[in-house]
């Protein structure tokens, strides 16, 4: 991310498409048809929130973007690179796509700082000094600079999730995926994580978030999509999605969560 | 000070229960008549056993069989004119152990209560050896102990100056191992001692340590191979592990000592000791692989997913993220495995090696010491126990060392 983007408060969504998913279909081993032809296009700088009941395949869908889940039909293109089964290709794409998980998944045997510098040093081959400088900047940005030399187990859930965000950002990805980043948090810690995500969105990062946080979706999202039973049901701006949903399924879902 | 404002320390300190030993005994041993009976019976049994044991040790046992053969027990038939080499090795190990201890304990007390007790017992044994062996040996041992303690103090200083040294300790010990091995074995400008000529505790330690050092990486590779995505690697690992686990160690040792020479072409000769070590290593590696696999499976899937999502390649995910956590989780079982491997070297006596147990048997067949089974085997027991207990202590220390930042 460049300095100019960081300073922009109202980023412009360009028409450059960084994620193009076409008719993605996936079956689990037990022949469960989890994705039934899902298509989604995300433009550069756009924030897309994916909602839907549990088991609708929304997590599975965004996990296909960085090949944590395989798919059997359709095609996915990330930043102009077609996702294939080739390991080199997958690793190239993963370098450009950061991911934040529901369970944080920090590495418990490494300090916070080492969690953040690990992949810049081993994947980007940065010298240690540069990686640490960038890491400390990021940790300051997410507000946990003082904890840099602690181990993940010594931090609260909210702090751990902010470290996880800093860890993903350290690779300077073009796209960030959030897989229910606040679902495992105590209520009083949700806000600190959402604040970090909001700042990130305002800085022009392309983000795809699976979340149930309606407030976040209303305020930050450029588009909200609803998935149900492996199908993308509705795709709309937040205003339209929450005030005036077209599909009956969306209306039912909203009546349950609002 | 007012009563409404007590000292904060008085407020926050947990209540401590100080009771006298008499009160303790009353509460725990003689609380009612059934407990009293139990206590009296148990105390009686303990006293009876202790009396029998002490009586045997001090009046009935004839310890000349031990004192006359001490050198045989420890270094076997190592050439007498080369005895300086085992002594040097002992010195090097004592020095390195002292330094290591100091480096590990750089920020705490060097000797806690247990440490002082162990040190005292060792010193007492060294002094006591003056009577049955010789004053010189006793003084030499005390000097080596002194070197070790001095090294511990020096190690503490060094550790404070270079805290990163801790992570190099395993490599340093590997280096020490090669130096020690070279000294025992000879070669280069030193007179060579054939491996097959080694015996006594020296042979026990050599086979055990070499097998441990070799079986560890092999076991880890087998565990990883068993989980590999490549079918050939996976099936070969499973096949190897299951075949080895299906055989008793003694048959593997018999095969290595009897079958291998028959199979090999006549001009190829492998030392018997090397073959035995190979057998022990393969056996231990198969069990180790299963222990490590347990550790690998205990790491949540999210760990490898997070590492992959960061762009790390599969080998890096394994080496940087999965293995360190998996191995840490199974240290107690791995050390248990090593302890049992150490004791399993006694099976070598059956296939004709003169390691500690084997040399004991040949001492017992000496007409001067006929029938002194109890003394010899009691001595062997103490030696085995000391070695195994040392390993257990080292493992506890290692666990504490790696325990920082537990989840």
XYZ file of C-alpha atoms in Angstrom:
665
model
C 0.000 0.000 0.000
C 1.389 3.380 -0.916
C 1.512 6.477 1.200
C -1.031 8.256 -1.010
C -3.608 5.561 -0.382
C -3.030 5.623 3.352
C -3.787 9.311 3.493
C -7.013 9.193 1.513
C -10.026 9.294 3.747
C -12.692 8.545 1.171
C -10.959 6.085 -1.138
C -12.190 5.792 -4.643
C -13.213 2.379 -5.777
C -11.525 1.842 -9.097
C -12.938 -0.401 -11.739
C -9.869 -2.620 -11.693
C -11.099 -6.088 -10.800
C -8.814 -7.839 -8.273
C -11.007 -10.834 -7.493
C -13.044 -12.535 -10.199
C -14.782 -15.718 -9.107
C -16.924 -17.402 -11.763
C -19.386 -20.211 -11.077
C -17.314 -21.762 -8.297
C -18.609 -25.175 -7.322
C -17.321 -27.391 -4.551
C -18.247 -30.758 -3.136
C -16.913 -32.043 0.155
C -15.619 -35.600 0.311
C -18.994 -36.911 1.427
C -20.563 -35.482 -1.754
C -22.041 -32.549 0.101
C -22.499 -29.799 -2.504
C -21.282 -26.823 -0.464
C -20.803 -24.229 -3.252
C -23.313 -24.359 -6.100
C -21.937 -21.995 -8.692
C -20.991 -18.799 -6.835
C -19.783 -15.775 -8.800
C -18.402 -12.599 -7.277
C -16.296 -9.759 -8.615
C -14.439 -7.428 -6.264
C -12.906 -4.168 -7.453
C -9.723 -2.669 -6.153
C -10.270 -0.759 -2.883
C -13.723 -2.219 -2.415
C -15.023 -3.632 0.874
C -17.413 -6.530 0.401
C -19.222 -8.035 3.381
C -20.489 -11.594 3.028
C -23.403 -12.518 5.278
C -25.500 -15.594 5.620
C -26.618 -18.293 8.043
C -24.034 -20.762 9.330
C -23.416 -23.620 6.945
C -24.248 -21.463 3.940
C -20.731 -21.884 2.546
C -19.598 -18.275 3.005
C -16.367 -19.163 4.854
C -15.653 -21.954 2.402
C -16.178 -19.515 -0.467
C -13.671 -16.887 0.694
C -11.209 -19.629 1.639
C -11.119 -20.705 -2.001
C -9.593 -17.281 -2.839
C -6.246 -18.250 -1.286
C -6.593 -21.961 -2.014
C -7.134 -23.041 1.589
C -10.127 -24.844 0.091
C -10.045 -26.520 -3.276
C -12.953 -26.293 -5.700
C -13.989 -28.615 -8.509
C -15.653 -26.342 -11.060
C -15.479 -22.720 -12.133
C -12.528 -20.326 -12.068
C -10.951 -17.813 -9.713
C -8.657 -14.997 -10.751
C -6.783 -13.000 -8.121
C -5.077 -9.771 -9.183
C -4.837 -10.990 -12.760
C -3.413 -14.417 -11.843
C -5.535 -17.463 -12.467
C -5.645 -19.824 -9.492
C -4.417 -23.270 -10.512
C -3.315 -26.430 -8.741
C 0.328 -25.546 -9.229
C 2.032 -25.019 -5.860
C 4.156 -22.107 -7.079
C 1.044 -20.401 -8.419
C -0.792 -20.930 -5.132
C 2.132 -19.556 -3.107
C 2.349 -16.492 -5.373
C -1.327 -15.749 -4.806
C -1.114 -16.346 -1.050
C 1.620 -13.723 -0.853
C -0.841 -11.121 -2.174
C -3.807 -12.229 -0.078
C -3.773 -11.746 3.680
C -6.176 -13.689 5.845
C -7.536 -13.241 9.370
C -9.210 -16.208 11.030
C -11.976 -16.603 13.555
C -9.631 -18.426 15.970
C -6.720 -15.953 15.445
C -4.314 -18.863 14.770
C -1.290 -17.009 16.097
C 1.806 -19.167 16.506
C 1.955 -19.794 20.269
C 5.663 -20.697 20.334
C 6.756 -17.354 18.854
C 6.625 -13.862 20.340
C 4.216 -11.330 18.887
C 7.051 -9.657 16.985
C 8.264 -12.970 15.560
C 4.712 -13.871 14.547
C 4.611 -10.708 12.481
C 8.121 -10.862 11.005
C 8.105 -14.611 10.243
C 6.739 -14.544 6.760
C 8.378 -11.311 5.505
C 11.717 -12.841 6.513
C 11.126 -16.352 5.146
C 8.904 -15.627 2.149
C 9.782 -12.086 1.074
C 13.425 -12.608 2.113
C 13.616 -9.238 3.837
C 16.557 -8.622 6.132
C 15.587 -9.022 9.786
C 16.061 -5.330 10.599
C 13.692 -4.193 7.851
C 11.089 -6.823 8.760
C 11.174 -5.752 12.417
C 10.902 -2.080 11.537
C 7.816 -2.711 9.417
C 6.390 -5.054 12.060
C 6.786 -2.495 14.831
C 5.070 0.147 12.676
C 2.173 -2.220 12.076
C 1.942 -3.169 15.744
C 1.783 0.506 16.597
C -0.943 0.982 14.010
C -3.091 -1.739 15.601
C -2.245 -0.389 19.055
C -0.190 -3.179 20.631
C 3.358 -1.942 20.329
C 4.006 -2.517 24.071
C 3.180 -6.228 23.736
C 5.678 -6.916 20.944
C 7.886 -9.181 23.053
C 5.123 -11.106 24.793
C 3.816 -14.472 23.678
C 0.306 -14.736 22.164
C -0.941 -16.691 25.178
C -0.310 -13.650 27.371
C -2.663 -11.405 25.362
C -6.433 -10.977 25.417
C -8.528 -12.229 22.512
C -8.951 -8.772 21.036
C -5.234 -8.093 21.238
C -4.480 -11.458 19.638
C -6.812 -10.731 16.742
C -5.166 -7.345 16.211
C -1.766 -9.078 16.131
C -3.225 -11.469 13.551
C -4.267 -8.497 11.418
C -0.788 -6.965 11.741
C 0.740 -10.325 10.830
C -1.319 -10.526 7.650
C -0.556 -6.892 6.753
C 3.191 -7.445 7.195
C 3.246 -9.250 3.869
C 1.860 -6.054 2.299
C -1.007 -7.914 0.638
C -3.236 -6.399 -2.033
C -6.329 -8.111 -0.643
C -7.406 -8.945 2.915
C -9.821 -11.744 3.735
C -11.579 -11.766 7.117
C -13.247 -15.002 8.169
C -15.591 -14.065 11.036
C -12.854 -12.082 12.791
C -14.992 -11.082 15.785
C -17.045 -14.229 16.350
C -14.695 -15.755 18.917
C -14.281 -12.543 20.904
C -15.833 -11.394 24.151
C -18.338 -8.591 23.420
C -16.184 -5.841 24.931
C -13.310 -6.735 22.596
C -15.265 -6.688 19.360
C -14.990 -2.936 18.986
C -11.207 -2.688 19.151
C -10.936 -5.200 16.292
C -13.651 -3.533 14.214
C -11.935 -0.165 14.708
C -8.732 -1.566 13.217
C -10.684 -3.041 10.297
C -12.474 0.259 9.734
C -9.191 2.168 9.576
C -7.867 -0.420 7.183
C -10.905 -0.076 4.925
C -10.552 3.714 4.935
C -6.940 3.370 3.854
C -8.089 1.832 0.601
C -7.463 -1.850 1.240
C -9.511 -4.326 -0.773
C -11.364 -6.409 1.802
C -13.731 -9.344 1.772
C -15.248 -9.939 5.219
C -17.428 -12.736 6.418
C -19.077 -11.201 9.462
C -22.330 -10.849 11.364
C -21.555 -7.279 12.437
C -24.398 -5.342 10.873
C -23.087 -1.982 12.086
C -19.747 -2.615 10.440
C -21.394 -3.713 7.199
C -23.664 -0.647 7.116
C -20.884 1.788 7.770
C -17.888 0.372 5.926
C -19.070 -1.988 3.186
C -19.385 -0.918 -0.430
C -21.444 -4.005 -1.120
C -23.135 -6.640 0.997
C -23.886 -10.108 -0.339
C -26.010 -12.850 1.174
C -25.167 -16.504 0.760
C -27.489 -19.382 1.537
C -27.070 -23.117 0.896
C -24.074 -22.548 -1.340
C -25.781 -19.953 -3.538
C -25.216 -16.211 -3.684
C -28.762 -14.961 -3.041
C -28.510 -11.188 -3.112
C -25.871 -8.592 -3.846
C -26.562 -4.936 -3.051
C -25.281 -1.723 -1.511
C -25.636 -1.684 2.282
C -28.530 0.808 2.159
C -30.487 -1.305 -0.248
C -29.517 -4.582 1.451
C -30.665 -3.553 4.917
C -33.531 -1.156 4.077
C -34.983 -2.600 0.929
C -33.926 -6.195 0.275
C -35.311 -7.668 -2.933
C -35.144 -11.369 -2.152
C -37.474 -13.061 0.262
C -34.552 -15.102 1.692
C -32.702 -11.891 2.560
C -35.761 -10.436 4.277
C -36.100 -13.587 6.363
C -32.391 -13.572 7.275
C -32.494 -9.896 8.258
C -35.615 -10.394 10.368
C -33.673 -13.017 12.323
C -30.534 -10.990 13.004
C -31.823 -7.417 13.338
C -1.823 2.552 61.834
C -5.576 2.443 62.062
C -7.583 -0.723 62.111
C -9.591 0.314 59.063
C -6.476 0.601 56.982
C -4.491 -2.601 57.214
C -1.266 -3.105 55.285
C -1.947 -4.061 51.694
C 0.399 -7.038 51.953
C -1.609 -8.390 54.861
C -4.696 -8.095 52.732
C -3.404 -9.770 49.611
C -1.233 -12.523 51.096
C -2.859 -15.957 50.999
C -3.481 -17.520 54.380
C -0.535 -19.691 55.379
C -1.029 -22.727 57.549
C 2.012 -23.264 59.762
C 1.648 -26.403 61.817
C 4.185 -28.287 63.893
C 5.401 -31.736 62.764
C 3.658 -33.323 65.735
C 0.350 -31.718 64.810
C 0.887 -32.737 61.197
C 1.498 -36.358 62.200
C -1.534 -36.324 64.437
C -3.743 -34.982 61.683
C -2.443 -37.126 58.843
C -1.147 -40.368 60.387
C -3.060 -40.927 63.629
C -6.413 -39.261 62.988
C -8.460 -42.304 64.066
C -7.795 -45.875 65.179
C -7.866 -47.427 61.669
C -5.332 -44.882 60.369
C -3.185 -45.472 63.436
C -3.108 -49.215 62.772
C -2.241 -48.602 59.112
C 0.549 -46.219 60.066
C 2.042 -48.615 62.607
C 1.896 -51.573 60.203
C 3.452 -49.582 57.359
C 6.190 -48.146 59.549
C 6.939 -51.636 60.812
C 7.188 -53.017 57.281
C 9.442 -50.150 56.173
C 11.700 -50.576 59.182
C 11.936 -54.331 58.635
C 12.862 -53.880 54.946
C 15.341 -51.117 55.708
C 16.960 -53.210 58.440
C 17.290 -56.181 56.081
C 18.774 -54.055 53.330
C 21.230 -52.175 55.545
C 22.218 -55.381 57.314
C 22.976 -56.990 53.971
C 24.886 -53.964 52.662
C 27.079 -53.537 55.732
C 27.576 -57.014 57.159
C 26.778 -59.764 54.669
C 27.701 -58.407 51.252
C 31.281 -58.813 50.105
C 32.038 -55.710 48.107
C 35.555 -56.735 47.016
C 34.002 -58.018 43.797
C 33.038 -54.419 42.977
C 36.105 -52.585 44.225
C 38.502 -55.035 42.594
C 36.746 -54.756 39.247
C 35.727 -51.101 39.186
C 37.793 -50.401 36.107
C 36.266 -53.380 34.292
C 32.770 -52.170 35.136
C 33.370 -48.676 33.867
C 35.728 -48.891 30.899
C 35.932 -52.646 30.387
C 39.077 -53.818 28.656
C 40.125 -50.406 27.419
C 43.948 -50.511 27.027
C 45.557 -49.637 30.362
C 48.188 -47.364 28.821
C 45.414 -45.301 27.192
C 43.449 -44.764 30.385
C 44.126 -41.017 30.202
C 41.648 -40.813 27.369
C 38.533 -41.914 29.311
C 39.662 -39.637 32.140
C 40.003 -36.702 29.729
C 36.567 -37.487 28.336
C 35.115 -37.439 31.845
C 36.805 -34.094 32.422
C 35.470 -32.625 29.150
C 31.952 -33.809 29.916
C 32.086 -32.473 33.485
C 33.340 -29.130 32.204
C 30.685 -28.863 29.487
C 27.924 -30.026 31.821
C 28.949 -27.389 34.371
C 29.027 -24.655 31.727
C 25.651 -25.727 30.346
C 24.131 -25.769 33.814
C 25.440 -22.269 34.467
C 24.188 -20.923 31.134
C 20.715 -22.391 31.656
C 20.514 -21.099 35.230
C 21.917 -17.687 34.321
C 19.051 -15.719 35.820
C 18.262 -17.890 38.849
C 20.087 -19.523 41.744
C 22.835 -21.815 40.541
C 22.137 -24.529 43.106
C 18.729 -25.067 44.618
C 18.131 -27.595 47.385
C 17.928 -30.614 45.065
C 21.052 -29.506 43.223
C 22.999 -29.192 46.472
C 21.838 -32.632 47.635
C 22.862 -34.257 44.330
C 26.198 -32.463 44.450
C 26.749 -33.548 48.057
C 25.982 -37.183 47.247
C 28.406 -37.162 44.313
C 31.121 -35.580 46.449
C 30.531 -38.110 49.245
C 30.867 -40.996 46.772
C 34.095 -39.503 45.415
C 35.533 -39.268 48.933
C 34.331 -42.739 49.902
C 36.072 -44.228 46.865
C 39.439 -43.421 48.453
C 39.169 -46.460 50.744
C 38.402 -49.309 48.324
C 40.133 -47.897 45.230
C 42.903 -45.416 45.763
C 43.458 -41.947 47.138
C 44.642 -40.771 43.731
C 41.431 -41.799 41.973
C 39.390 -40.156 44.683
C 41.327 -36.896 44.419
C 41.091 -36.943 40.609
C 37.324 -37.378 40.767
C 37.007 -34.577 43.330
C 39.118 -32.339 41.094
C 36.813 -33.071 38.125
C 33.794 -32.290 40.310
C 35.470 -29.034 41.314
C 36.051 -28.183 37.643
C 32.367 -28.818 36.983
C 31.208 -26.526 39.788
C 33.669 -23.807 38.763
C 32.449 -24.150 35.177
C 28.880 -23.667 36.381
C 29.810 -20.322 37.941
C 31.708 -19.322 34.807
C 28.791 -20.477 32.656
C 26.448 -18.216 34.604
C 28.624 -15.216 33.793
C 28.940 -16.215 30.144
C 25.199 -16.827 29.899
C 24.463 -13.370 31.284
C 26.772 -11.782 28.733
C 25.552 -13.821 25.730
C 21.898 -14.794 26.303
C 21.527 -16.115 22.734
C 24.041 -18.872 23.505
C 21.190 -21.014 24.868
C 19.816 -21.770 21.424
C 23.253 -22.993 20.292
C 23.622 -25.505 23.142
C 22.285 -28.540 21.215
C 24.756 -27.913 18.386
C 27.605 -27.360 20.833
C 26.801 -30.677 22.522
C 26.789 -32.403 19.142
C 30.301 -31.027 18.616
C 31.379 -32.228 22.077
C 29.974 -35.643 21.212
C 32.234 -35.901 18.153
C 35.289 -34.780 20.146
C 34.561 -37.356 22.862
C 33.945 -40.074 20.299
C 37.209 -39.228 18.556
C 39.097 -39.386 21.854
C 37.710 -42.801 22.769
C 38.086 -44.233 19.306
C 41.462 -42.724 18.405
C 42.601 -42.336 14.824
C 44.500 -39.451 13.228
C 47.540 -39.049 15.489
C 46.063 -41.053 18.386
C 46.456 -44.789 18.704
C 43.299 -46.409 17.407
C 41.036 -48.542 19.608
C 38.711 -50.827 17.678
C 35.042 -50.267 18.436
C 34.562 -53.999 18.870
C 37.133 -53.947 21.680
C 35.124 -51.545 23.808
C 33.265 -52.931 26.806
C 31.793 -52.079 30.193
C 29.741 -48.977 30.948
C 31.744 -47.231 28.234
C 30.179 -49.501 25.605
C 26.717 -49.100 27.157
C 26.985 -45.329 27.007
C 28.436 -45.333 23.497
C 25.715 -47.544 22.002
C 22.956 -45.715 23.874
C 24.091 -42.197 23.018
C 24.839 -42.921 19.353
C 21.497 -44.694 18.953
C 19.671 -41.813 20.626
C 21.395 -39.167 18.510
C 20.726 -41.080 15.277
C 17.212 -42.324 16.004
C 15.870 -38.856 16.794
C 16.164 -37.368 13.282
C 15.224 -40.696 11.720
C 12.120 -40.946 13.880
C 11.060 -37.389 13.026
C 11.538 -38.097 9.300
C 9.506 -41.303 9.574
C 6.714 -39.460 11.384
C 6.642 -36.815 8.663
C 6.876 -39.506 5.982
C 3.896 -41.269 7.455
C 1.834 -38.110 6.972
C 3.239 -37.322 3.532
C 1.006 -36.727 0.530
C 3.301 -38.868 -1.620
C 1.893 -42.410 -1.499
C 5.279 -44.117 -1.965
C 6.863 -42.239 0.938
C 3.814 -42.762 3.107
C 3.499 -46.494 2.473
C 7.210 -47.089 2.939
C 7.177 -45.234 6.257
C 4.120 -47.120 7.466
C 5.630 -50.410 6.309
C 8.918 -49.763 8.077
C 7.269 -48.637 11.306
C 4.832 -51.529 11.450
C 7.435 -54.191 10.611
C 9.892 -52.925 13.226
C 7.154 -52.569 15.824
C 6.073 -56.116 15.125
C 9.485 -57.542 16.040
C 10.997 -57.964 19.497
C 14.207 -55.975 19.898
C 16.156 -59.108 20.698
C 15.358 -60.636 17.282
C 16.503 -57.448 15.583
C 19.772 -57.632 17.525
C 20.227 -61.306 16.639
C 19.601 -60.504 12.987
C 22.094 -57.659 13.054
C 24.792 -59.781 14.674
C 24.209 -63.122 12.921
C 22.221 -62.599 9.743
C 23.796 -59.450 8.324
C 27.322 -60.921 7.964
C 25.838 -63.890 6.076
C 24.027 -61.648 3.645
C 26.916 -59.271 2.999
C 29.660 -60.212 0.517
C 32.646 -61.782 2.345
C 35.008 -58.852 1.751
C 32.641 -56.355 3.344
C 32.967 -56.343 7.104
C 31.013 -54.069 9.390
C 31.957 -53.769 13.044
C 29.657 -55.749 15.302
C 29.085 -52.655 17.421
C 28.052 -50.660 14.368
C 25.558 -53.342 13.391
C 24.163 -53.454 16.921
C 23.832 -49.672 16.992
C 22.031 -49.804 13.648
C 19.575 -52.317 15.090
C 18.937 -50.230 18.209
C 18.570 -47.077 16.107
C 16.026 -48.567 13.698
C 14.034 -50.040 16.569
C 13.980 -46.823 18.544
C 13.214 -44.704 15.464
C 10.046 -46.672 14.711
C 8.661 -46.059 18.205
C 9.846 -42.466 18.195
C 8.057 -41.883 14.890
C 4.766 -42.884 16.473
C 5.370 -40.600 19.457
C 6.216 -37.671 17.196
C 3.163 -38.398 15.049
C 1.042 -38.035 18.166
C 2.596 -34.612 18.675
C 2.032 -33.623 15.048
C -1.633 -34.554 15.310
C -2.085 -32.534 18.478
C -1.371 -29.274 16.622
C -4.635 -27.643 15.521
C -5.244 -27.385 11.773
C -5.524 -23.610 12.065
C -1.786 -23.400 12.662
C -0.821 -24.805 9.281
C -3.658 -22.925 7.582
C -2.469 -19.616 9.019
C 1.103 -20.384 7.987
C 0.040 -21.369 4.479
C -2.110 -18.263 4.161
C 1.028 -16.220 4.866
C 2.632 -17.734 1.781
C 4.985 -20.151 3.549
C 5.829 -23.248 1.512
C 4.905 -26.665 2.880
C 8.437 -27.514 4.119
C 8.685 -24.155 5.902
C 5.271 -24.668 7.509
C 6.498 -27.988 8.886
C 9.906 -26.797 10.059
C 8.954 -23.382 11.455
C 5.446 -23.906 12.777
C 4.398 -27.524 13.214
C 7.543 -29.389 14.322
C 8.648 -26.983 17.081
C 5.220 -27.183 18.703
C 4.821 -30.909 18.120
C 8.233 -31.827 19.538
C 7.723 -29.625 22.574
C 4.442 -31.389 23.264
C 6.047 -34.839 23.233
C 9.305 -34.189 25.130
C 8.200 -36.335 28.101
C 7.360 -39.320 25.894
C 10.515 -38.893 23.808
C 12.691 -38.860 26.924
C 10.818 -41.897 28.209
C 11.637 -43.578 24.910
C 15.317 -42.667 25.268
C 15.439 -43.945 28.836
C 13.999 -47.259 27.755
C 16.447 -47.381 24.827
C 19.285 -46.886 27.326
C 18.065 -49.814 29.400
C 17.473 -51.900 26.280
C 21.208 -51.826 25.559
C 21.443 -54.495 28.290
C 19.987 -56.923 25.722
C 23.319 -56.656 23.925
C 24.708 -58.947 26.640
C 22.540 -61.721 25.219
C 24.041 -61.413 21.737
C 27.528 -61.528 23.194
C 28.582 -57.964 23.898
C 30.494 -57.138 27.075
C 28.569 -53.965 27.919
C 27.770 -53.258 31.562
C 25.633 -56.361 32.015
C 27.870 -58.511 29.808
C 31.022 -57.549 31.664
C 29.213 -58.241 34.940
C 28.542 -61.766 33.745
C 32.169 -62.300 32.812
C 33.276 -60.944 36.192
C 30.905 -63.388 37.857
C 32.496 -66.250 35.943
C 35.877 -65.375 37.476
C 36.571 -68.180 40.029
C 37.597 -65.578 42.663
C 34.147 -64.047 42.690
C 31.877 -67.049 42.189
C 28.349 -66.533 43.483
C 28.597 -62.805 44.119
C 25.457 -62.200 42.014
C 23.689 -59.978 44.513
C 26.556 -57.536 44.911
C 27.238 -57.251 41.170
C 23.622 -56.848 40.120
C 22.921 -54.409 42.954
C 25.834 -52.349 41.659
C 24.517 -52.532 38.066
C 21.109 -51.435 39.337
C 22.575 -48.350 40.961
C 24.519 -47.441 37.798
C 21.489 -47.859 35.533
C 19.346 -45.861 37.925
C 21.829 -42.990 38.121
C 22.045 -42.721 34.328
C 18.274 -42.879 33.825
C 17.555 -40.447 36.638
C 20.059 -38.001 35.151
C 18.168 -38.185 31.867
C 14.857 -37.610 33.635
C 16.282 -34.543 35.403
C 17.652 -33.187 32.135
C 14.255 -33.641 30.512
C 12.511 -31.755 33.309
C 15.019 -28.952 32.911
C 14.448 -28.915 29.135
C 10.677 -28.744 29.559
C 11.014 -25.789 31.885
C 13.435 -24.135 29.475
C 10.979 -24.458 26.582
C 7.958 -23.726 28.753
C 8.060 -19.966 28.247
C 4.995 -18.621 26.465
C 2.841 -21.676 26.907
C -0.652 -21.076 25.719
